[in-house]
Amino acid sequence: MINTAVDPKKLEEVKEKIAQGRMPQWILNNPAIYDLEMEKIFAHAWQFLAHESELPEPGCYVTRWIVHDPILVVRTKQGQIKAFLNSCPHRGAQLCTADFGKKNTFQCPYHGWSFNNEGSLIGMVAGDKVYDGQVMDKKEWGLREIPQVAIYEGMIFGCLSHDTMPLEEYLGDLKWYLDIMMKRSDGGMEVRGVPQRWVLNVNWKLSSENFGGDPYHVATSHRSTVELGISPQDPLYSGYGSQVVLNNGHTVNVNMGVPGLKKPPFQGLPQEMWPMFEKNLTKEQYRIFENCTVIVGTCFPNLSFLSPMHGAEGHLHNYVNMRVWRPIAEDQIEVWSWFFIDKAAPEEYKEQAYKGYIASFGPSGNLEQDDAEIWTRVTNASKGIMARDKDLKYNNELNYMMGIGKMEPLQDWAGPGVAYPTCYVDFGFQNQYRFWLQLLMGEANLQAPAQAAQK
């Protein structure tokens, strides 16, 4: 049997390896690492739950997850967004099993306790017959609220810790890049359809790192798009642009397309919308958005985003795809995928963009299948004795050296963060894993600075 305990000394060795651009493979499929991640990262990190457009009016609700915690997100009678543990405080049954809906009252299917969408206990079967009002105070037995809920540009986040820093501080400089996608047009963004979900036998870090810092895989993994004439022949085409390393483990890649190859401005969005971009973005954001072809990245730990141009019926269309890689086990995730589109976009454009999304990144999309196959292979190859050996006697290190000693940061990058002159570097990976390891080892935390200083 392989010893799965996490020796602090082994984490120190991983720290040294990361600094060298090396990654011991045993961290990718290890139950003890997974347990530590639950305790040190997911119990404290902000997690994307929903978008305000999914809860358009009072009474609307959606059910989501923060890893293994079921979450009920509601818009109350007063129009507030609240999130509760989707578990009845009587005997713990999952309260609501529908994915979404509209109602003012939730009744537990086990014993019939009922709650309003403010979370208050409002009814019990035979309550006056079996409960003494002097002994049991109904006010104490409402639904349990998620410790923190916050909204950024319509994106609803939840956090299981009272001590975690405020959302905007957590997002940090990533907000500047999110704004290019979420604030660019009048009225902001909206979700079309419902989030699609599917399960993959994949470690969550693989999908998170892939979106966060790996345009290098595109020319090989998605070779079929080149053969079909959808993507350029140039093997560097997904590397033209900049990889931007940000605080708190976040990373963004801004692809500018093949030099000299004609591309539509503003990722193919309709020309009548262009004045909105100039009005709503800064000059620097506007210039980047006007010239880029793809924006892709990861908000640490497991929210990824993609703003591409994909074809539908012979035309290129833009949309924003938000992804949560929900960990289920050390070798399994549930993918949650949202389609975002500008509210101000013409209806026909929205429909065609959605078709492009489904064909590319829906559960059976051509690009989605490419990625899922590769990530599964990596996870499967990381299960064995050689890959999971912590003593490295099998030299089971993976290479994260691209750009080390060769690439220096740009001095004139328009936005925040440390930007490099190509997306073909591994600094985003190193940034993600460095912060990941600091959290596991207790060398960093997600508390607000003042709270951390008090302790």
CSV table of C-alpha atoms in Angstrom, one decimal:
chain,number,residue,atom,x,y,z
A,1,MET,CA,0.0,0.0,0.0
A,2,ILE,CA,1.1,3.5,-0.8
A,3,ASN,CA,1.4,5.8,2.2
A,4,THR,CA,-1.0,8.7,1.5
A,5,ALA,CA,-0.2,10.9,4.5
A,6,VAL,CA,1.2,14.3,3.6
A,7,ASP,CA,4.6,14.8,5.2
A,8,PRO,CA,5.3,18.5,5.7
A,9,LYS,CA,8.9,17.9,4.6
A,10,LYS,CA,7.5,16.6,1.3
A,11,LEU,CA,5.6,19.8,0.8
A,12,GLU,CA,8.8,21.7,1.4
A,13,GLU,CA,10.4,19.7,-1.3
A,14,VAL,CA,7.5,20.5,-3.6
A,15,LYS,CA,8.1,24.2,-2.9
A,16,GLU,CA,11.7,23.9,-3.9
A,17,LYS,CA,10.7,22.1,-7.1
A,18,ILE,CA,8.1,24.7,-8.1
A,19,ALA,CA,10.8,27.4,-7.9
A,20,GLN,CA,12.8,25.3,-10.4
A,21,GLY,CA,9.9,24.8,-12.8
A,22,ARG,CA,9.4,21.2,-11.8
A,23,MET,CA,6.2,19.6,-10.4
A,24,PRO,CA,6.2,16.2,-8.6
A,25,GLN,CA,3.4,14.2,-10.2
A,26,TRP,CA,2.2,12.7,-7.0
A,27,ILE,CA,0.3,15.9,-6.0
A,28,LEU,CA,-2.2,15.3,-8.9
A,29,ASN,CA,-4.0,12.2,-7.6
A,30,ASN,CA,-3.5,12.0,-3.8
A,31,PRO,CA,-6.4,11.6,-1.3
A,32,ALA,CA,-4.5,13.2,1.5
A,33,ILE,CA,-3.7,16.3,-0.6
A,34,TYR,CA,-7.3,16.4,-1.6
A,35,ASP,CA,-8.4,16.5,2.1
A,36,LEU,CA,-5.8,19.2,2.8
A,37,GLU,CA,-7.2,21.2,-0.1
A,38,MET,CA,-10.7,21.0,1.3
A,39,GLU,CA,-9.5,22.2,4.7
A,40,LYS,CA,-7.0,24.9,3.7
A,41,ILE,CA,-8.4,26.2,0.4
A,42,PHE,CA,-12.0,25.4,-0.3
A,43,ALA,CA,-13.2,26.1,3.2
A,44,HIS,CA,-12.0,29.7,2.8
A,45,ALA,CA,-11.9,30.6,-0.9
A,46,TRP,CA,-14.6,32.6,-2.6
A,47,GLN,CA,-16.7,30.4,-5.0
A,48,PHE,CA,-18.8,31.5,-7.9
A,49,LEU,CA,-22.4,30.5,-7.4
A,50,ALA,CA,-24.6,32.2,-10.0
A,51,HIS,CA,-25.3,35.4,-12.0
A,52,GLU,CA,-28.0,37.9,-11.0
A,53,SER,CA,-29.7,37.3,-14.4
A,54,GLU,CA,-30.5,33.7,-13.2
A,55,LEU,CA,-32.6,35.2,-10.4
A,56,PRO,CA,-34.5,37.9,-12.3
A,57,GLU,CA,-37.3,38.6,-9.7
A,58,PRO,CA,-38.3,37.9,-6.1
A,59,GLY,CA,-39.0,34.3,-5.4
A,60,CYS,CA,-36.5,32.9,-8.0
A,61,TYR,CA,-34.0,30.4,-6.7
A,62,VAL,CA,-31.2,28.1,-8.0
A,63,THR,CA,-29.4,25.2,-6.3
A,64,ARG,CA,-25.6,25.1,-6.5
A,65,TRP,CA,-22.7,23.5,-4.6
A,66,ILE,CA,-19.5,24.7,-2.9
A,67,VAL,CA,-17.6,21.5,-3.3
A,68,HIS,CA,-19.6,19.1,-1.0
A,69,ASP,CA,-21.9,21.7,0.5
A,70,PRO,CA,-25.3,22.0,-1.2
A,71,ILE,CA,-26.3,25.7,-1.6
A,72,LEU,CA,-29.7,27.3,-2.1
A,73,VAL,CA,-29.4,30.8,-3.7
A,74,VAL,CA,-32.6,32.9,-3.6
A,75,ARG,CA,-33.9,36.4,-4.4
A,76,THR,CA,-36.0,37.4,-1.4
A,77,LYS,CA,-39.3,39.3,-1.4
A,78,GLN,CA,-37.2,42.5,-0.8
A,79,GLY,CA,-35.1,41.7,-3.9
A,80,GLN,CA,-31.9,40.7,-1.9
A,81,ILE,CA,-29.7,37.8,-2.9
A,82,LYS,CA,-29.2,35.3,-0.1
A,83,ALA,CA,-27.6,31.9,0.1
A,84,PHE,CA,-28.3,29.1,2.5
A,85,LEU,CA,-27.0,25.6,3.2
A,86,ASN,CA,-29.5,23.5,1.3
A,87,SER,CA,-30.1,21.3,4.3
A,88,CYS,CA,-33.0,21.2,6.7
A,89,PRO,CA,-31.9,22.1,10.2
A,90,HIS,CA,-34.4,19.5,11.6
A,91,ARG,CA,-32.7,16.3,10.4
A,92,GLY,CA,-30.4,17.5,7.7
A,93,ALA,CA,-32.2,16.4,4.6
A,94,GLN,CA,-31.4,18.3,1.4
A,95,LEU,CA,-34.3,20.8,1.3
A,96,CYS,CA,-34.6,21.6,-2.4
A,97,THR,CA,-33.7,19.2,-5.2
A,98,ALA,CA,-34.8,21.2,-8.3
A,99,ASP,CA,-32.1,23.0,-10.2
A,100,PHE,CA,-34.0,26.3,-10.4
A,101,GLY,CA,-37.5,27.7,-10.0
A,102,LYS,CA,-39.7,30.3,-8.3
A,103,LYS,CA,-41.4,29.9,-5.0
A,104,ASN,CA,-41.8,31.7,-1.7
A,105,THR,CA,-41.8,28.7,0.6
A,106,PHE,CA,-39.5,25.6,0.7
A,107,GLN,CA,-40.9,22.5,2.5
A,108,CYS,CA,-38.6,19.7,3.6
A,109,PRO,CA,-39.6,16.3,2.1
A,110,TYR,CA,-38.6,14.4,5.2
A,111,HIS,CA,-40.8,15.8,8.1
A,112,GLY,CA,-42.5,18.8,6.4
A,113,TRP,CA,-40.8,21.7,8.1
A,114,SER,CA,-41.2,24.8,5.8
A,115,PHE,CA,-39.1,28.0,5.4
A,116,ASN,CA,-39.7,31.2,3.5
A,117,ASN,CA,-37.1,32.6,1.1
A,118,GLU,CA,-35.7,34.8,3.9
A,119,GLY,CA,-34.7,31.5,5.6
A,120,SER,CA,-37.1,31.7,8.5
A,121,LEU,CA,-38.8,28.6,9.8
A,122,ILE,CA,-42.5,29.3,9.2
A,123,GLY,CA,-44.2,26.0,9.6
A,124,MET,CA,-44.0,22.5,11.3
A,125,VAL,CA,-46.3,19.6,10.8
A,126,ALA,CA,-48.4,19.3,14.0
A,127,GLY,CA,-46.0,21.9,15.5
A,128,ASP,CA,-48.3,23.1,18.2
A,129,LYS,CA,-49.0,19.5,19.2
A,130,VAL,CA,-45.5,18.1,19.5
A,131,TYR,CA,-43.3,21.1,20.3
A,132,ASP,CA,-43.3,23.3,23.3
A,133,GLY,CA,-42.9,26.9,22.3
A,134,GLN,CA,-41.2,27.6,25.6
A,135,VAL,CA,-38.6,25.0,24.9
A,136,MET,CA,-38.0,25.5,21.2
A,137,ASP,CA,-37.6,29.0,19.8
A,138,LYS,CA,-38.5,28.8,16.0
A,139,LYS,CA,-36.2,31.8,15.4
A,140,GLU,CA,-33.2,29.6,16.2
A,141,TRP,CA,-34.1,26.9,13.6
A,142,GLY,CA,-34.1,28.8,10.3
A,143,LEU,CA,-32.0,27.9,7.4
A,144,ARG,CA,-28.3,28.3,7.9
A,145,GLU,CA,-26.9,31.3,5.9
A,146,ILE,CA,-23.6,31.0,4.0
A,147,PRO,CA,-21.1,33.1,6.0
A,148,GLN,CA,-20.4,35.5,3.2
A,149,VAL,CA,-22.2,36.4,-0.1
A,150,ALA,CA,-21.0,39.1,-2.4
A,151,ILE,CA,-21.7,40.3,-5.9
A,152,TYR,CA,-19.2,41.6,-8.5
A,153,GLU,CA,-20.6,42.9,-11.8
A,154,GLY,CA,-23.6,40.6,-11.4
A,155,MET,CA,-21.5,37.6,-10.5
A,156,ILE,CA,-22.7,36.1,-7.2
A,157,PHE,CA,-20.0,34.5,-5.0
A,158,GLY,CA,-20.2,32.6,-1.7
A,159,CYS,CA,-17.7,31.9,1.0
A,160,LEU,CA,-17.8,29.4,3.8
A,161,SER,CA,-15.6,31.4,6.1
A,162,HIS,CA,-16.4,34.6,8.0
A,163,ASP,CA,-12.7,35.5,8.1
A,164,THR,CA,-11.9,35.5,4.4
A,165,MET,CA,-11.1,38.9,2.9
A,166,PRO,CA,-13.9,40.8,1.1
A,167,LEU,CA,-14.6,39.5,-2.5
A,168,GLU,CA,-13.2,42.6,-4.3
A,169,GLU,CA,-9.9,42.3,-2.3
A,170,TYR,CA,-9.8,38.6,-3.1
A,171,LEU,CA,-10.3,39.3,-6.8
A,172,GLY,CA,-7.6,42.0,-6.7
A,173,ASP,CA,-6.2,43.0,-10.0
A,174,LEU,CA,-8.2,40.3,-11.8
A,175,LYS,CA,-11.1,42.7,-11.7
A,176,TRP,CA,-9.5,44.9,-14.4
A,177,TYR,CA,-9.6,42.0,-16.8
A,178,LEU,CA,-13.1,40.7,-15.7
A,179,ASP,CA,-14.3,44.2,-16.4
A,180,ILE,CA,-13.4,43.9,-20.1
A,181,MET,CA,-15.8,41.0,-20.3
A,182,MET,CA,-18.5,41.9,-17.8
A,183,LYS,CA,-18.7,45.8,-18.0
A,184,ARG,CA,-18.0,46.5,-21.7
A,185,SER,CA,-21.6,46.9,-22.9
A,186,ASP,CA,-24.7,48.8,-21.6
A,187,GLY,CA,-26.7,46.6,-19.2
A,188,GLY,CA,-23.8,44.2,-18.6
A,189,MET,CA,-24.0,40.5,-19.2
A,190,GLU,CA,-26.7,37.8,-18.9
A,191,VAL,CA,-26.8,34.1,-18.7
A,192,ARG,CA,-28.6,32.3,-21.5
A,193,GLY,CA,-30.0,28.9,-20.7
A,194,VAL,CA,-29.0,27.0,-17.6
A,195,PRO,CA,-25.5,26.0,-16.6
A,196,GLN,CA,-24.6,22.7,-18.2
A,197,ARG,CA,-23.0,20.0,-16.0
A,198,TRP,CA,-21.0,16.9,-16.6
A,199,VAL,CA,-18.7,14.7,-14.5
A,200,LEU,CA,-15.1,13.9,-15.5
A,201,ASN,CA,-12.5,11.6,-14.0
A,202,VAL,CA,-10.1,14.5,-13.6
A,203,ASN,CA,-8.2,16.2,-10.8
A,204,TRP,CA,-9.5,19.8,-10.4
A,205,LYS,CA,-6.1,21.3,-10.6
A,206,LEU,CA,-5.6,20.1,-14.2
A,207,SER,CA,-8.6,21.8,-15.6
A,208,SER,CA,-7.9,24.9,-13.6
A,209,GLU,CA,-4.4,25.2,-14.8
A,210,ASN,CA,-5.3,24.4,-18.4
A,211,PHE,CA,-7.5,27.5,-18.6
A,212,GLY,CA,-5.3,29.6,-16.4
A,213,GLY,CA,-2.1,29.2,-18.3
A,214,ASP,CA,-1.9,26.7,-21.1
A,215,PRO,CA,-2.5,28.1,-24.6
A,216,TYR,CA,0.5,25.9,-25.5
A,217,HIS,CA,-1.8,22.8,-25.7
A,218,VAL,CA,-4.1,24.4,-28.4
A,219,ALA,CA,-2.0,23.6,-31.5
A,220,THR,CA,-1.8,19.9,-30.5
A,221,SER,CA,-4.9,19.0,-28.5
A,222,HIS,CA,-7.1,21.0,-30.9
A,223,ARG,CA,-5.3,20.0,-34.0
A,224,SER,CA,-8.5,19.1,-35.7
A,225,THR,CA,-9.5,22.8,-35.8
A,226,VAL,CA,-6.4,23.5,-37.8
A,227,GLU,CA,-7.0,20.6,-40.2
A,228,LEU,CA,-10.6,21.9,-40.7
A,229,GLY,CA,-9.3,25.4,-41.5
A,230,ILE,CA,-11.0,26.8,-38.4
A,231,SER,CA,-7.6,27.8,-36.7
A,232,PRO,CA,-4.4,29.2,-38.3
A,233,GLN,CA,-1.6,26.8,-39.4
A,234,ASP,CA,1.0,28.8,-37.4
A,235,PRO,CA,1.8,26.6,-34.4
A,236,LEU,CA,2.4,29.8,-32.4
A,237,TYR,CA,-1.0,31.2,-33.1
A,238,SER,CA,-2.3,30.7,-29.5
A,239,GLY,CA,0.9,32.1,-28.1
A,240,TYR,CA,0.8,35.6,-29.7
A,241,GLY,CA,-0.2,37.9,-26.9
A,242,SER,CA,0.6,38.1,-23.2
A,243,GLN,CA,0.3,35.9,-20.1
A,244,VAL,CA,-0.4,38.1,-17.0
A,245,VAL,CA,0.4,36.8,-13.5
A,246,LEU,CA,-1.8,38.3,-10.8
A,247,ASN,CA,-2.1,38.3,-7.1
A,248,ASN,CA,-3.8,35.5,-5.1
A,249,GLY,CA,-3.0,32.8,-7.7
A,250,HIS,CA,-5.1,34.4,-10.5
A,251,THR,CA,-3.8,34.3,-14.1
A,252,VAL,CA,-5.0,35.8,-17.4
A,253,ASN,CA,-3.9,35.2,-21.0
A,254,VAL,CA,-4.7,37.8,-23.6
A,255,ASN,CA,-4.3,36.4,-27.2
A,256,MET,CA,-3.8,38.9,-29.9
A,257,GLY,CA,-4.0,36.6,-32.9
A,258,VAL,CA,-1.4,35.9,-35.6
A,259,PRO,CA,0.4,39.1,-36.7
A,260,GLY,CA,-0.7,40.3,-40.1
A,261,LEU,CA,-3.7,38.0,-40.2
A,262,LYS,CA,-6.9,39.9,-40.5
A,263,LYS,CA,-9.4,39.6,-37.6
A,264,PRO,CA,-12.6,41.3,-36.7
A,265,PRO,CA,-12.3,44.0,-34.0
A,266,PHE,CA,-13.8,43.5,-30.5
A,267,GLN,CA,-13.9,39.7,-31.0
A,268,GLY,CA,-16.6,40.0,-33.7
A,269,LEU,CA,-19.3,41.8,-31.7
A,270,PRO,CA,-21.7,43.9,-33.8
A,271,GLN,CA,-20.4,47.3,-34.9
A,272,GLU,CA,-23.4,49.1,-33.4
A,273,MET,CA,-22.1,48.0,-29.9
A,274,TRP,CA,-18.6,49.5,-30.3
A,275,PRO,CA,-19.5,53.0,-28.9
A,276,MET,CA,-20.6,51.2,-25.7
A,277,PHE,CA,-17.1,49.7,-25.3
A,278,GLU,CA,-15.5,53.1,-25.6
A,279,LYS,CA,-17.9,54.5,-23.1
A,280,ASN,CA,-17.7,51.7,-20.5
A,281,LEU,CA,-14.0,50.7,-20.6
A,282,THR,CA,-10.8,52.7,-19.9
A,283,LYS,CA,-8.6,53.6,-22.8
A,284,GLU,CA,-6.3,50.8,-22.0
A,285,GLN,CA,-9.0,48.2,-21.6
A,286,TYR,CA,-10.6,49.4,-24.8
A,287,ARG,CA,-7.4,49.0,-26.8
A,288,ILE,CA,-6.8,45.5,-25.5
A,289,PHE,CA,-10.4,44.4,-26.2
A,290,GLU,CA,-10.3,46.0,-29.7
A,291,ASN,CA,-7.3,43.9,-30.7
A,292,CYS,CA,-7.5,40.7,-28.8
A,293,THR,CA,-8.9,37.4,-30.2
A,294,VAL,CA,-9.2,35.4,-26.9
A,295,ILE,CA,-9.2,36.2,-23.2
A,296,VAL,CA,-8.8,33.1,-21.0
A,297,GLY,CA,-7.8,32.6,-17.4
A,298,THR,CA,-8.5,31.3,-14.0
A,299,CYS,CA,-9.7,32.9,-10.8
A,300,PHE,CA,-8.0,30.8,-8.1
A,301,PRO,CA,-8.8,28.2,-7.2
A,302,ASN,CA,-11.3,26.8,-9.6
A,303,LEU,CA,-13.3,29.4,-11.5
A,304,SER,CA,-12.1,29.7,-15.1
A,305,PHE,CA,-13.3,32.0,-17.9
A,306,LEU,CA,-13.0,32.2,-21.6
A,307,SER,CA,-14.0,35.0,-24.0
A,308,PRO,CA,-13.3,33.5,-27.5
A,309,MET,CA,-14.5,33.9,-31.1
A,310,HIS,CA,-16.2,30.8,-32.4
A,311,GLY,CA,-18.1,30.1,-35.6
A,312,ALA,CA,-21.7,29.5,-36.3
A,313,GLU,CA,-23.0,29.3,-39.8
A,314,GLY,CA,-19.9,30.8,-41.3
A,315,HIS,CA,-19.6,33.8,-39.0
A,316,LEU,CA,-17.4,34.4,-35.9
A,317,HIS,CA,-19.3,35.3,-32.6
A,318,ASN,CA,-18.1,36.2,-29.2
A,319,TYR,CA,-19.5,35.1,-25.8
A,320,VAL,CA,-18.1,34.6,-22.3
A,321,ASN,CA,-17.9,31.1,-20.8
A,322,MET,CA,-17.6,30.8,-17.0
A,323,ARG,CA,-16.5,27.4,-15.6
A,324,VAL,CA,-16.5,26.0,-12.1
A,325,TRP,CA,-14.4,22.9,-11.7
A,326,ARG,CA,-16.2,21.5,-8.7
A,327,PRO,CA,-14.0,18.9,-6.9
A,328,ILE,CA,-15.8,15.6,-6.0
A,329,ALA,CA,-12.8,13.5,-5.2
A,330,GLU,CA,-9.0,13.6,-5.8
A,331,ASP,CA,-9.7,12.1,-9.3
A,332,GLN,CA,-13.1,13.5,-10.2
A,333,ILE,CA,-14.8,16.8,-10.9
A,334,GLU,CA,-18.2,18.1,-11.9
A,335,VAL,CA,-17.9,20.7,-14.5
A,336,TRP,CA,-20.4,23.6,-14.3
A,337,SER,CA,-20.4,25.7,-17.5
A,338,TRP,CA,-22.3,29.0,-18.0
A,339,PHE,CA,-22.9,30.9,-21.3
A,340,PHE,CA,-22.8,34.7,-20.9
A,341,ILE,CA,-23.7,37.2,-23.6
A,342,ASP,CA,-24.1,40.9,-23.7
A,343,LYS,CA,-27.7,42.0,-22.8
A,344,ALA,CA,-27.3,44.7,-25.5
A,345,ALA,CA,-26.5,42.3,-28.3
A,346,PRO,CA,-29.1,41.7,-31.0
A,347,GLU,CA,-31.2,38.6,-30.4
A,348,GLU,CA,-30.1,36.9,-33.6
A,349,TYR,CA,-26.4,37.4,-32.6
A,350,LYS,CA,-27.1,35.9,-29.2
A,351,GLU,CA,-28.6,32.8,-30.7
A,352,GLN,CA,-25.8,32.3,-33.2
A,353,ALA,CA,-23.2,32.8,-30.4
A,354,TYR,CA,-24.9,30.2,-28.3
A,355,LYS,CA,-24.7,27.7,-31.2
A,356,GLY,CA,-21.0,28.4,-31.5
A,357,TYR,CA,-20.6,27.8,-27.7
A,358,ILE,CA,-22.5,24.5,-27.8
A,359,ALA,CA,-20.5,23.3,-30.8
A,360,SER,CA,-17.2,24.2,-29.2
A,361,PHE,CA,-17.5,24.0,-25.5
A,362,GLY,CA,-20.8,22.3,-24.8
A,363,PRO,CA,-20.5,18.8,-23.2
A,364,SER,CA,-20.2,17.2,-26.6
A,365,GLY,CA,-18.4,20.1,-28.3
A,366,ASN,CA,-15.3,19.4,-30.3
A,367,LEU,CA,-12.9,21.4,-28.2
A,368,GLU,CA,-14.5,20.2,-24.9
A,369,GLN,CA,-14.0,16.5,-25.9
A,370,ASP,CA,-10.4,17.2,-26.8
A,371,ASP,CA,-9.6,18.7,-23.3
A,372,ALA,CA,-11.6,16.1,-21.4
A,373,GLU,CA,-9.8,13.2,-23.0
A,374,ILE,CA,-6.3,14.7,-22.3
A,375,TRP,CA,-7.1,15.6,-18.7
A,376,THR,CA,-8.5,12.1,-18.0
A,377,ARG,CA,-5.3,10.6,-19.4
A,378,VAL,CA,-3.1,12.8,-17.1
A,379,THR,CA,-5.2,11.8,-14.1
A,380,ASN,CA,-5.2,8.1,-14.9
A,381,ALA,CA,-1.4,8.3,-15.5
A,382,SER,CA,-1.0,9.9,-12.1
A,383,LYS,CA,-2.6,7.0,-10.1
A,384,GLY,CA,0.2,4.4,-10.2
A,385,ILE,CA,3.1,3.6,-7.9
A,386,MET,CA,5.7,5.4,-10.1
A,387,ALA,CA,3.7,8.6,-10.4
A,388,ARG,CA,2.6,8.7,-6.8
A,389,ASP,CA,6.0,8.1,-5.3
A,390,LYS,CA,6.8,11.0,-3.0
A,391,ASP,CA,10.5,10.1,-2.7
A,392,LEU,CA,11.0,10.8,-6.4
A,393,LYS,CA,13.1,7.6,-6.8
A,394,TYR,CA,11.3,7.3,-10.2
A,395,ASN,CA,12.1,10.9,-11.1
A,396,ASN,CA,8.3,11.5,-11.4
A,397,GLU,CA,8.6,15.3,-12.1
A,398,LEU,CA,6.6,17.2,-14.6
A,399,ASN,CA,8.1,20.1,-16.6
A,400,TYR,CA,6.9,23.6,-15.9
A,401,MET,CA,10.0,25.4,-17.2
A,402,MET,CA,8.7,27.2,-20.3
A,403,GLY,CA,10.0,30.8,-20.3
A,404,ILE,CA,12.4,30.4,-17.3
A,405,GLY,CA,15.7,32.2,-18.2
A,406,LYS,CA,14.3,33.2,-21.6
A,407,MET,CA,11.4,35.6,-21.0
A,408,GLU,CA,11.5,38.9,-19.1
A,409,PRO,CA,8.3,40.8,-18.1
A,410,LEU,CA,7.0,43.5,-20.3
A,411,GLN,CA,7.7,47.0,-19.0
A,412,ASP,CA,4.9,48.8,-20.9
A,413,TRP,CA,1.9,46.5,-20.4
A,414,ALA,CA,-1.3,48.5,-20.2
A,415,GLY,CA,-3.0,46.6,-17.3
A,416,PRO,CA,-2.1,45.5,-13.8
A,417,GLY,CA,-0.1,42.4,-13.1
A,418,VAL,CA,3.2,41.0,-14.4
A,419,ALA,CA,2.8,40.5,-18.1
A,420,TYR,CA,5.1,38.5,-20.4
A,421,PRO,CA,5.5,39.0,-24.2
A,422,THR,CA,3.9,35.6,-25.1
A,423,CYS,CA,1.3,33.2,-23.8
A,424,TYR,CA,3.7,30.3,-24.3
A,425,VAL,CA,5.3,30.5,-20.8
A,426,ASP,CA,4.7,28.6,-17.6
A,427,PHE,CA,4.7,31.5,-15.1
A,428,GLY,CA,0.9,31.3,-14.7
A,429,PHE,CA,1.3,27.7,-13.6
A,430,GLN,CA,4.0,28.5,-11.2
A,431,ASN,CA,2.0,31.4,-9.8
A,432,GLN,CA,-1.1,29.1,-9.2
A,433,TYR,CA,0.9,26.3,-7.6
A,434,ARG,CA,3.0,28.6,-5.5
A,435,PHE,CA,-0.1,30.2,-3.9
A,436,TRP,CA,-1.8,26.7,-3.7
A,437,LEU,CA,1.2,25.4,-1.8
A,438,GLN,CA,1.5,28.5,0.5
A,439,LEU,CA,-2.1,27.9,1.6
A,440,LEU,CA,-1.6,24.2,2.2
A,441,MET,CA,1.5,24.9,4.3
A,442,GLY,CA,0.0,27.8,6.2
A,443,GLU,CA,2.5,30.3,4.8
A,444,ALA,CA,-0.4,32.3,3.3
A,445,ASN,CA,-4.1,32.7,4.1
A,446,LEU,CA,-7.2,34.3,2.7
A,447,GLN,CA,-8.0,36.5,5.6
A,448,ALA,CA,-8.1,40.2,5.4
A,449,PRO,CA,-4.7,41.7,6.4
A,450,ALA,CA,-6.2,43.3,9.6
A,451,GLN,CA,-7.8,40.0,10.7
A,452,ALA,CA,-4.6,38.1,10.0
A,453,ALA,CA,-2.5,40.6,12.0
A,454,GLN,CA,-4.9,40.3,15.0
A,455,LYS,CA,-4.2,36.5,15.1
